[in-house]
PDB file of C-alpha atoms in Angstrom:
ATOM      1  CA  MET Z 282     -18.367  39.112  -0.893  1.00  0.00           C
ATOM      2  CA  TYR Z 283     -15.188  37.136  -1.429  1.00  0.00           C
ATOM      3  CA  SER Z 284     -14.665  35.164  -4.656  1.00  0.00           C
ATOM      4  CA  GLN Z 285     -11.758  32.827  -5.132  1.00  0.00           C
ATOM      5  CA  ALA Z 286     -11.386  29.599  -7.108  1.00  0.00           C
ATOM      6  CA  TYR Z 287      -8.681  27.065  -6.342  1.00  0.00           C
ATOM      7  CA  LEU Z 288      -7.253  23.760  -7.505  1.00  0.00           C
ATOM      8  CA  SER Z 289      -5.333  21.343  -5.302  1.00  0.00           C
ATOM      9  CA  VAL Z 290      -3.640  17.966  -5.495  1.00  0.00           C
ATOM     10  CA  SER Z 291      -2.668  15.764  -2.575  1.00  0.00           C
ATOM     11  CA  GLY Z 292      -1.460  12.330  -1.594  1.00  0.00           C
ATOM     12  CA  GLY Z 293      -1.401  10.350   1.603  1.00  0.00           C
ATOM     13  CA  TYR Z 294      -2.304   7.182   3.422  1.00  0.00           C
ATOM     14  CA  GLY Z 295      -5.525   5.965   5.001  1.00  0.00           C
ATOM     15  CA  PHE Z 296      -5.770   3.649   7.999  1.00  0.00           C
ATOM     16  CA  LYS Z 297      -8.701   1.306   8.537  1.00  0.00           C
ATOM     17  CA  ALA Z 298     -11.742   2.656  10.374  1.00  0.00           C
ATOM     18  CA  ASN Z 299     -15.206   1.319  11.216  1.00  0.00           C
ATOM     19  CA  THR Z 300     -13.934  -2.204  10.602  1.00  0.00           C
ATOM     20  CA  GLN Z 301     -16.321  -5.049   9.922  1.00  0.00           C
ATOM     21  CA  VAL Z 302     -15.999  -8.836  10.043  1.00  0.00           C
ATOM     22  CA  LEU Z 303     -14.624  -9.992   6.678  1.00  0.00           C
ATOM     23  CA  GLY Z 304     -14.196 -13.674   7.498  1.00  0.00           C
ATOM     24  CA  LYS Z 305     -12.812 -16.201   9.953  1.00  0.00           C
ATOM     25  CA  ASP Z 306      -9.413 -17.503  10.948  1.00  0.00           C
ATOM     26  CA  ALA Z 307     -10.033 -21.197  11.639  1.00  0.00           C
ATOM     27  CA  THR Z 308      -6.415 -22.330  11.473  1.00  0.00           C
ATOM     28  CA  THR Z 309      -6.983 -23.664  14.982  1.00  0.00           C
ATOM     29  CA  PRO Z 310     -10.508 -25.189  14.890  1.00  0.00           C
ATOM     30  CA  THR Z 311     -10.890 -24.907  18.657  1.00  0.00           C
ATOM     31  CA  ALA Z 312     -10.054 -21.182  18.657  1.00  0.00           C
ATOM     32  CA  ILE Z 313     -11.783 -19.625  15.640  1.00  0.00           C
ATOM     33  CA  THR Z 314     -11.433 -15.828  15.509  1.00  0.00           C
ATOM     34  CA  ASP Z 315     -13.044 -13.066  13.471  1.00  0.00           C
ATOM     35  CA  LEU Z 316     -10.986 -11.329  10.808  1.00  0.00           C
ATOM     36  CA  LYS Z 317     -11.909  -7.641  10.765  1.00  0.00           C
ATOM     37  CA  GLY Z 318     -10.805  -4.896   8.423  1.00  0.00           C
ATOM     38  CA  SER Z 319     -11.616  -2.215   5.893  1.00  0.00           C
ATOM     39  CA  TYR Z 320     -10.702  -2.075   2.216  1.00  0.00           C
ATOM     40  CA  GLY Z 321     -10.246   1.689   2.635  1.00  0.00           C
ATOM     41  CA  ALA Z 322      -6.798   1.217   4.147  1.00  0.00           C
ATOM     42  CA  GLY Z 323      -4.074   2.135   1.654  1.00  0.00           C
ATOM     43  CA  TYR Z 324      -2.485   4.882  -0.415  1.00  0.00           C
ATOM     44  CA  GLN Z 325      -4.720   7.708  -1.586  1.00  0.00           C
ATOM     45  CA  VAL Z 326      -4.450  10.579  -4.088  1.00  0.00           C
ATOM     46  CA  GLN Z 327      -6.951  13.392  -4.652  1.00  0.00           C
ATOM     47  CA  LEU Z 328      -7.597  16.185  -7.128  1.00  0.00           C
ATOM     48  CA  ARG Z 329      -9.882  18.953  -5.873  1.00  0.00           C
ATOM     49  CA  GLY Z 330     -11.438  22.089  -7.237  1.00  0.00           C
ATOM     50  CA  GLY Z 331     -13.268  24.638  -5.126  1.00  0.00           C
ATOM     51  CA  TYR Z 332     -14.730  28.110  -4.922  1.00  0.00           C
ATOM     52  CA  PHE Z 333     -15.138  30.424  -1.943  1.00  0.00           C
ATOM     53  CA  PHE Z 334     -18.346  32.436  -2.108  1.00  0.00           C
ATOM     54  CA  HIS Z 335     -17.364  34.239   1.094  1.00  0.00           C
ATOM     55  CA  LYS Z 336     -14.139  34.671   3.034  1.00  0.00           C
ATOM     56  CA  ARG Z 337     -15.254  31.859   5.336  1.00  0.00           C
ATOM     57  CA  TRP Z 338     -17.521  29.621   3.224  1.00  0.00           C
ATOM     58  CA  GLY Z 339     -16.882  27.662   0.049  1.00  0.00           C
ATOM     59  CA  GLY Z 340     -17.725  24.503  -1.856  1.00  0.00           C
ATOM     60  CA  GLU Z 341     -15.416  21.770  -3.128  1.00  0.00           C
ATOM     61  CA  LEU Z 342     -15.616  18.942  -5.651  1.00  0.00           C
ATOM     62  CA  ALA Z 343     -12.975  16.200  -5.378  1.00  0.00           C
ATOM     63  CA  LEU Z 344     -11.925  13.109  -7.301  1.00  0.00           C
ATOM     64  CA  GLY Z 345      -9.830  10.465  -5.582  1.00  0.00           C
ATOM     65  CA  TYR Z 346      -8.144   7.113  -6.088  1.00  0.00           C
ATOM     66  CA  LEU Z 347      -7.458   4.413  -3.490  1.00  0.00           C
ATOM     67  CA  HIS Z 348      -4.744   1.781  -3.866  1.00  0.00           C
ATOM     68  CA  GLY Z 349      -5.651  -0.525  -1.008  1.00  0.00           C
ATOM     69  CA  GLY Z 350      -3.372  -2.885   0.859  1.00  0.00           C
ATOM     70  CA  ASN Z 351      -3.769  -6.653   1.255  1.00  0.00           C
ATOM     71  CA  ILE Z 352      -6.185  -7.939   3.904  1.00  0.00           C
ATOM     72  CA  LEU Z 353      -6.564 -11.516   5.108  1.00  0.00           C
ATOM     73  CA  THR Z 354     -10.283 -12.332   4.803  1.00  0.00           C
ATOM     74  CA  ASN Z 355     -10.471 -16.100   5.396  1.00  0.00           C
ATOM     75  CA  LYS Z 356      -8.071 -18.788   6.561  1.00  0.00           C
ATOM     76  CA  ASN Z 357      -8.164 -22.389   7.701  1.00  0.00           C
ATOM     77  CA  ARG Z 358      -5.919 -25.430   7.319  1.00  0.00           C
ATOM     78  CA  ILE Z 359      -6.543 -25.797   3.575  1.00  0.00           C
ATOM     79  CA  LEU Z 360      -7.835 -22.392   2.413  1.00  0.00           C
ATOM     80  CA  GLU Z 361      -6.533 -18.837   2.476  1.00  0.00           C
ATOM     81  CA  MET Z 362      -8.178 -15.730   1.033  1.00  0.00           C
ATOM     82  CA  ASN Z 363      -6.549 -12.306   0.716  1.00  0.00           C
ATOM     83  CA  ALA Z 364      -8.233  -9.214  -0.691  1.00  0.00           C
ATOM     84  CA  TYR Z 365      -7.569  -5.592  -1.576  1.00  0.00           C
ATOM     85  CA  GLY Z 366      -9.533  -2.624  -2.882  1.00  0.00           C
ATOM     86  CA  ARG Z 367      -8.957  -0.429  -5.913  1.00  0.00           C
ATOM     87  CA  ALA Z 368     -11.437   2.430  -6.081  1.00  0.00           C
ATOM     88  CA  PHE Z 369     -12.169   5.748  -7.753  1.00  0.00           C
ATOM     89  CA  GLY Z 370     -14.416   8.090  -5.788  1.00  0.00           C
ATOM     90  CA  ALA Z 371     -15.978  11.543  -5.922  1.00  0.00           C
ATOM     91  CA  SER Z 372     -17.080  13.883  -3.149  1.00  0.00           C
ATOM     92  CA  LEU Z 373     -18.887  17.188  -2.760  1.00  0.00           C
ATOM     93  CA  SER Z 374     -18.139  19.138   0.424  1.00  0.00           C
ATOM     94  CA  ALA Z 375     -18.668  22.455   2.139  1.00  0.00           C
ATOM     95  CA  VAL Z 376     -15.482  24.137   3.359  1.00  0.00           C
ATOM     96  CA  PHE Z 377     -15.296  26.553   6.313  1.00  0.00           C
ATOM     97  CA  ASN Z 378     -12.230  28.670   7.120  1.00  0.00           C
ATOM     98  CA  ILE Z 379     -11.872  28.886  10.902  1.00  0.00           C
ATOM     99  CA  THR Z 380      -8.849  31.156  10.428  1.00  0.00           C
ATOM    100  CA  ASP Z 381      -6.830  32.135   7.372  1.00  0.00           C
ATOM    101  CA  ASN Z 382      -4.849  28.919   7.832  1.00  0.00           C
ATOM    102  CA  LEU Z 383      -7.101  26.446   9.661  1.00  0.00           C
ATOM    103  CA  TYR Z 384     -10.136  24.949   7.894  1.00  0.00           C
ATOM    104  CA  VAL Z 385     -12.669  22.156   8.133  1.00  0.00           C
ATOM    105  CA  ARG Z 386     -14.731  20.465   5.444  1.00  0.00           C
ATOM    106  CA  ALA Z 387     -17.632  17.992   5.384  1.00  0.00           C
ATOM    107  CA  GLY Z 388     -19.848  16.466   2.737  1.00  0.00           C
ATOM    108  CA  GLY Z 389     -20.950  13.373   0.850  1.00  0.00           C
ATOM    109  CA  VAL Z 390     -18.867  10.804  -1.029  1.00  0.00           C
ATOM    110  CA  THR Z 391     -19.553   8.016  -3.512  1.00  0.00           C
ATOM    111  CA  LYS Z 392     -17.590   5.348  -5.345  1.00  0.00           C
ATOM    112  CA  ILE Z 393     -17.609   5.778  -9.138  1.00  0.00           C
ATOM    113  CA  GLY Z 394     -15.410   2.867 -10.187  1.00  0.00           C
ATOM    114  CA  GLY Z 395     -13.036   0.141  -9.125  1.00  0.00           C
ATOM    115  CA  LYS Z 396     -13.184  -3.330  -7.627  1.00  0.00           C
ATOM    116  CA  THR Z 397     -12.443  -5.494  -4.618  1.00  0.00           C
ATOM    117  CA  GLN Z 398     -10.229  -8.400  -5.659  1.00  0.00           C
ATOM    118  CA  VAL Z 399     -10.014 -11.603  -3.631  1.00  0.00           C
ATOM    119  CA  LYS Z 400      -7.184 -14.099  -4.189  1.00  0.00           C
ATOM    120  CA  THR Z 401      -8.086 -17.651  -3.116  1.00  0.00           C
ATOM    121  CA  GLU Z 402      -5.527 -20.412  -2.511  1.00  0.00           C
ATOM    122  CA  LEU Z 403      -6.698 -23.950  -1.706  1.00  0.00           C
ATOM    123  CA  ASN Z 404      -4.304 -26.799  -0.978  1.00  0.00           C
ATOM    124  CA  THR Z 405      -5.520 -30.094   0.440  1.00  0.00           C
ATOM    125  CA  ALA Z 406      -5.109 -33.858   0.374  1.00  0.00           C
ATOM    126  CA  LEU Z 407      -8.401 -35.769   0.524  1.00  0.00           C
ATOM    127  CA  PRO Z 408      -9.400 -39.421   0.258  1.00  0.00           C
ATOM    128  CA  LEU Z 409     -10.073 -40.190  -3.398  1.00  0.00           C
ATOM    129  CA  ARG Z 410     -13.097 -42.221  -2.282  1.00  0.00           C
ATOM    130  CA  LEU Z 411     -14.924 -38.925  -1.520  1.00  0.00           C
ATOM    131  CA  PHE Z 412     -15.073 -38.378  -5.287  1.00  0.00           C
ATOM    132  CA  ASP Z 413     -14.878 -41.949  -6.596  1.00  0.00           C
ATOM    133  CA  PRO Z 414     -16.738 -44.596  -4.496  1.00  0.00           C
ATOM    134  CA  LEU Z 415     -14.764 -47.371  -6.235  1.00  0.00           C
ATOM    135  CA  ALA Z 416     -11.356 -45.975  -5.245  1.00  0.00           C
ATOM    136  CA  SER Z 417      -9.155 -47.628  -2.639  1.00  0.00           C
ATOM    137  CA  PRO Z 418      -9.840 -46.273   0.879  1.00  0.00           C
ATOM    138  CA  THR Z 419      -6.129 -45.524   1.299  1.00  0.00           C
ATOM    139  CA  LYS Z 420      -5.643 -43.632  -1.969  1.00  0.00           C
ATOM    140  CA  MET Z 421      -5.432 -39.820  -1.694  1.00  0.00           C
ATOM    141  CA  VAL Z 422      -5.825 -36.963  -4.158  1.00  0.00           C
ATOM    142  CA  ASP Z 423      -3.866 -33.712  -3.704  1.00  0.00           C
ATOM    143  CA  ILE Z 424      -5.798 -30.677  -4.972  1.00  0.00           C
ATOM    144  CA  ASN Z 425      -4.084 -27.323  -5.418  1.00  0.00           C
ATOM    145  CA  THR Z 426      -5.673 -24.221  -6.871  1.00  0.00           C
ATOM    146  CA  ASN Z 427      -5.444 -20.447  -6.887  1.00  0.00           C
ATOM    147  CA  PHE Z 428      -7.661 -17.900  -8.573  1.00  0.00           C
ATOM    148  CA  ASN Z 429      -8.797 -14.296  -8.337  1.00  0.00           C
ATOM    149  CA  THR Z 430     -12.350 -13.032  -7.990  1.00  0.00           C
ATOM    150  CA  ASN Z 431     -13.220  -9.431  -8.839  1.00  0.00           C
ATOM    151  CA  PHE Z 432     -16.159  -8.029  -6.876  1.00  0.00           C
ATOM    152  CA  HIS Z 433     -18.087  -5.014  -8.151  1.00  0.00           C
ATOM    153  CA  GLY Z 434     -20.625  -3.110  -6.088  1.00  0.00           C
ATOM    154  CA  LYS Z 435     -23.656  -0.884  -6.337  1.00  0.00           C
ATOM    155  CA  ILE Z 436     -23.289   2.890  -6.149  1.00  0.00           C
ATOM    156  CA  PRO Z 437     -22.791   3.735  -2.446  1.00  0.00           C
ATOM    157  CA  PHE Z 438     -23.104   6.989  -0.537  1.00  0.00           C
ATOM    158  CA  GLY Z 439     -21.220   7.944   2.580  1.00  0.00           C
ATOM    159  CA  PHE Z 440     -19.769  10.765   4.653  1.00  0.00           C
ATOM    160  CA  ILE Z 441     -16.430  12.511   4.260  1.00  0.00           C
ATOM    161  CA  GLY Z 442     -14.932  15.158   6.508  1.00  0.00           C
ATOM    162  CA  GLY Z 443     -11.584  16.658   7.331  1.00  0.00           C
ATOM    163  CA  VAL Z 444      -9.575  19.297   9.128  1.00  0.00           C
ATOM    164  CA  GLY Z 445      -6.485  20.905   7.661  1.00  0.00           C
ATOM    165  CA  TYR Z 446      -3.879  23.603   7.990  1.00  0.00           C
ATOM    166  CA  ARG Z 447      -2.433  25.750   5.166  1.00  0.00           C
ATOM    167  CA  PHE Z 448       1.093  27.122   4.864  1.00  0.00           C
ATOM    168  CA  LYS Z 449       1.395  30.062   2.482  1.00  0.00           C
ATOM    169  CA  ILE Z 450       4.534  29.961   0.333  1.00  0.00           C
ATOM    170  CA  ALA Z 451       3.525  32.488  -2.381  1.00  0.00           C
ATOM    171  CA  ASP Z 452       0.641  34.819  -3.199  1.00  0.00           C
ATOM    172  CA  ASN Z 453      -1.334  32.079  -4.941  1.00  0.00           C
ATOM    173  CA  ILE Z 454       0.260  28.903  -3.623  1.00  0.00           C
ATOM    174  CA  ASN Z 455      -0.292  27.103  -0.313  1.00  0.00           C
ATOM    175  CA  LEU Z 456       0.984  23.831   1.040  1.00  0.00           C
ATOM    176  CA  PHE Z 457      -1.400  21.974   3.331  1.00  0.00           C
ATOM    177  CA  VAL Z 458      -1.610  18.995   5.659  1.00  0.00           C
ATOM    178  CA  GLU Z 459      -4.899  17.500   6.768  1.00  0.00           C
ATOM    179  CA  GLY Z 460      -6.612  14.614   8.467  1.00  0.00           C
ATOM    180  CA  GLU Z 461      -9.607  13.042   6.747  1.00  0.00           C
ATOM    181  CA  TYR Z 462     -12.372  10.737   7.962  1.00  0.00           C
ATOM    182  CA  LEU Z 463     -14.262   8.595   5.444  1.00  0.00           C
ATOM    183  CA  ASN Z 464     -17.272   6.431   6.291  1.00  0.00           C
ATOM    184  CA  ILE Z 465     -18.674   4.396   3.391  1.00  0.00           C
ATOM    185  CA  ASN Z 466     -19.769   0.800   2.703  1.00  0.00           C
ATOM    186  CA  VAL Z 467     -20.196  -0.663  -0.786  1.00  0.00           C
ATOM    187  CA  PRO Z 468     -23.139  -3.069  -1.350  1.00  0.00           C
ATOM    188  CA  ARG Z 469     -22.032  -6.136  -3.309  1.00  0.00           C
ATOM    189  CA  LYS Z 470     -23.498  -6.520  -6.814  1.00  0.00           C
ATOM    190  CA  GLU Z 471     -21.588  -9.139  -8.812  1.00  0.00           C
ATOM    191  CA  SER Z 472     -18.327 -11.072  -8.980  1.00  0.00           C
ATOM    192  CA  LYS Z 473     -16.253 -12.395 -11.871  1.00  0.00           C
ATOM    193  CA  LEU Z 474     -13.656 -15.158 -11.980  1.00  0.00           C
ATOM    194  CA  ASN Z 475     -10.143 -14.291 -13.133  1.00  0.00           C
ATOM    195  CA  ASN Z 476      -6.758 -16.068 -13.505  1.00  0.00           C
ATOM    196  CA  PHE Z 477      -7.832 -19.593 -12.566  1.00  0.00           C
ATOM    197  CA  GLU Z 478      -5.191 -22.303 -12.075  1.00  0.00           C
ATOM    198  CA  ALA Z 479      -5.678 -25.775 -10.581  1.00  0.00           C
ATOM    199  CA  LYS Z 480      -4.105 -29.222 -10.560  1.00  0.00           C
ATOM    200  CA  ARG Z 481      -4.546 -32.600  -8.909  1.00  0.00           C
ATOM    201  CA  THR Z 482      -2.013 -35.279  -8.031  1.00  0.00           C
ATOM    202  CA  ILE Z 483      -2.862 -38.984  -7.686  1.00  0.00           C
ATOM    203  CA  ASP Z 484      -0.117 -41.587  -7.118  1.00  0.00           C
ATOM    204  CA  GLY Z 485       2.523 -39.002  -8.018  1.00  0.00           C
ATOM    205  CA  VAL Z 486       0.878 -38.140 -11.355  1.00  0.00           C
ATOM    206  CA  THR Z 487      -0.112 -34.474 -11.674  1.00  0.00           C
ATOM    207  CA  GLN Z 488      -2.861 -33.292 -14.006  1.00  0.00           C
ATOM    208  CA  THR Z 489      -4.109 -29.783 -14.758  1.00  0.00           C
ATOM    209  CA  LEU Z 490      -7.754 -29.175 -13.880  1.00  0.00           C
ATOM    210  CA  SER Z 491     -10.125 -26.960 -15.823  1.00  0.00           C
ATOM    211  CA  VAL Z 492     -12.637 -24.726 -14.053  1.00  0.00           C
ATOM    212  CA  THR Z 493     -15.392 -27.181 -14.971  1.00  0.00           C
ATOM    213  CA  GLU Z 494     -13.471 -30.135 -13.508  1.00  0.00           C
ATOM    214  CA  PHE Z 495     -12.699 -28.256 -10.317  1.00  0.00           C
ATOM    215  CA  LYS Z 496     -16.366 -27.260 -10.001  1.00  0.00           C
ATOM    216  CA  GLY Z 497     -17.161 -30.970 -10.203  1.00  0.00           C
ATOM    217  CA  TYR Z 498     -14.953 -31.667  -7.189  1.00  0.00           C
ATOM    218  CA  MET Z 499     -16.666 -28.896  -5.202  1.00  0.00           C
ATOM    219  CA  ALA Z 500     -20.117 -30.160  -6.221  1.00  0.00           C
ATOM    220  CA  LYS Z 501     -19.315 -33.674  -4.986  1.00  0.00           C
ATOM    221  CA  LEU Z 502     -18.128 -32.293  -1.661  1.00  0.00           C
ATOM    222  CA  GLN Z 503     -21.416 -30.425  -1.239  1.00  0.00           C
ATOM    223  CA  GLN Z 504     -23.326 -33.657  -1.909  1.00  0.00           C
ATOM    224  CA  LEU Z 505     -21.559 -35.644   0.828  1.00  0.00           C
ATOM    225  CA  PRO Z 506     -23.750 -36.988   3.644  1.00  0.00           C
ATOM    226  CA  SER Z 507     -23.643 -34.699   6.654  1.00  0.00           C
ATOM    227  CA  SER Z 508     -21.309 -35.840   9.445  1.00  0.00           C
ATOM    228  CA  PRO Z 509     -18.720 -34.322  11.817  1.00  0.00           C
ATOM    229  CA  GLN Z 510     -16.010 -35.395   9.336  1.00  0.00           C
ATOM    230  CA  THR Z 511     -17.656 -33.867   6.240  1.00  0.00           C
ATOM    231  CA  ASP Z 512     -19.531 -30.773   7.473  1.00  0.00           C
ATOM    232  CA  ASN Z 513     -16.473 -28.514   7.246  1.00  0.00           C
ATOM    233  CA  LEU Z 514     -15.753 -29.724   3.695  1.00  0.00           C
ATOM    234  CA  LYS Z 515     -19.383 -29.171   2.657  1.00  0.00           C
ATOM    235  CA  LEU Z 516     -19.289 -25.632   4.080  1.00  0.00           C
ATOM    236  CA  LEU Z 517     -15.975 -24.902   2.360  1.00  0.00           C
ATOM    237  CA  ALA Z 518     -17.259 -26.133  -1.019  1.00  0.00           C
ATOM    238  CA  ALA Z 519     -20.430 -24.030  -0.697  1.00  0.00           C
ATOM    239  CA  GLN Z 520     -18.306 -20.974   0.119  1.00  0.00           C
ATOM    240  CA  VAL Z 521     -16.001 -21.437  -2.879  1.00  0.00           C
ATOM    241  CA  ALA Z 522     -18.661 -22.394  -5.457  1.00  0.00           C
ATOM    242  CA  PRO Z 523     -19.958 -18.845  -6.253  1.00  0.00           C
ATOM    243  CA  LEU Z 524     -16.389 -17.602  -6.722  1.00  0.00           C
ATOM    244  CA  LEU Z 525     -15.861 -20.106  -9.564  1.00  0.00           C
ATOM    245  CA  GLU Z 526     -18.574 -18.630 -11.779  1.00  0.00           C
ATOM    246  CA  ASP Z 527     -17.543 -16.498 -14.769  1.00  0.00           C
ATOM    247  CA  SER Z 528     -20.151 -14.002 -13.567  1.00  0.00           C
ATOM    248  CA  TYR Z 529     -22.204 -14.357 -10.393  1.00  0.00           C
ATOM    249  CA  SER Z 530     -24.954 -12.017  -9.181  1.00  0.00           C
ATOM    250  CA  TRP Z 531     -25.112 -11.366  -5.431  1.00  0.00           C
ATOM    251  CA  GLU Z 532     -28.478  -9.621  -5.678  1.00  0.00           C
ATOM    252  CA  GLY Z 533     -30.849 -11.012  -3.039  1.00  0.00           C
ATOM    253  CA  LYS Z 534     -28.144 -13.241  -1.512  1.00  0.00           C
ATOM    254  CA  ASN Z 535     -27.799 -11.170   1.708  1.00  0.00           C
ATOM    255  CA  ALA Z 536     -24.142 -10.576   0.896  1.00  0.00           C
ATOM    256  CA  PRO Z 537     -22.394  -8.282   3.401  1.00  0.00           C
ATOM    257  CA  ASP Z 538     -21.382  -4.792   2.318  1.00  0.00           C
ATOM    258  CA  ALA Z 539     -17.695  -4.158   1.670  1.00  0.00           C
ATOM    259  CA  PRO Z 540     -16.350  -1.600   4.191  1.00  0.00           C
ATOM    260  CA  TYR Z 541     -14.218   1.173   2.686  1.00  0.00           C
ATOM    261  CA  SER Z 542     -13.947   3.466   5.718  1.00  0.00           C
ATOM    262  CA  SER Z 543     -10.666   5.057   6.722  1.00  0.00           C
ATOM    263  CA  ILE Z 544      -8.868   7.749   8.686  1.00  0.00           C
ATOM    264  CA  GLY Z 545      -6.268   9.308   6.413  1.00  0.00           C
ATOM    265  CA  PHE Z 546      -3.517  11.882   6.470  1.00  0.00           C
ATOM    266  CA  HIS Z 547      -2.791  13.916   3.344  1.00  0.00           C
ATOM    267  CA  PHE Z 548      -0.174  16.378   2.158  1.00  0.00           C
ATOM    268  CA  GLY Z 549      -0.675  18.603  -0.873  1.00  0.00           C
ATOM    269  CA  VAL Z 550      -0.467  21.906  -2.656  1.00  0.00           C
ATOM    270  CA  THR Z 551      -3.205  24.412  -3.572  1.00  0.00           C
ATOM    271  CA  TYR Z 552      -3.138  27.005  -6.335  1.00  0.00           C
ATOM    272  CA  SER Z 553      -5.640  29.880  -6.105  1.00  0.00           C
ATOM    273  CA  PHE Z 554      -6.793  31.772  -9.186  1.00  0.00           C
TER     274      PHE Z 554
END
């Protein structure tokens, strides 16, 4: 029997994998395209501890952090949404030494904390009559807003695997480089509004809008009679409305899972006891 415990730390970068549709790019209404991506793309760090029960076989527990990059999730002529992931995860894997230097590992992974944050920017000029039937048909209202929405998910479970190569530099110290594959999707649970700012301009006079006032504008858009001129505005208002709630539950709303899959490359150091 071969007994050896070890501790390692590593850092690297993950590229998107198993991408899913996150939204639409409707900047050109006649050529709408899907926006695909994964929140798992970004910088990653890991702390691992393991134990080899045999020269070839061992087990490993790892904790990791993801600092995801920005992803465009929705865009049209008046709206743009960008998002990124921040996540803490844990994994439990089996490790097999193919040679003294080459190894593979595979196991399960879960997310234990973090969030997906979406930044929404809306800038548009609309006829004031849409909101006030008594207004002049030529009078316009400019509406500008930006706010963040933090999405939190249910506990997910996925697969993690990797292949690596060790470089011995001392009796108890090895450097290593490895490639890692992560496949995990996070079911959406709730969202919370954060950092809301909005204003309107009528006849050159600008006024700050509260969340409640802005919700009123979105509600009136949703109540417009259906027509080719208003359907896009009604859809937009319905899309934005849940994001304006202080706390909104997505349970039972058929919300899509948030993809966090990636293919990463890590560099690190291992100390064996």
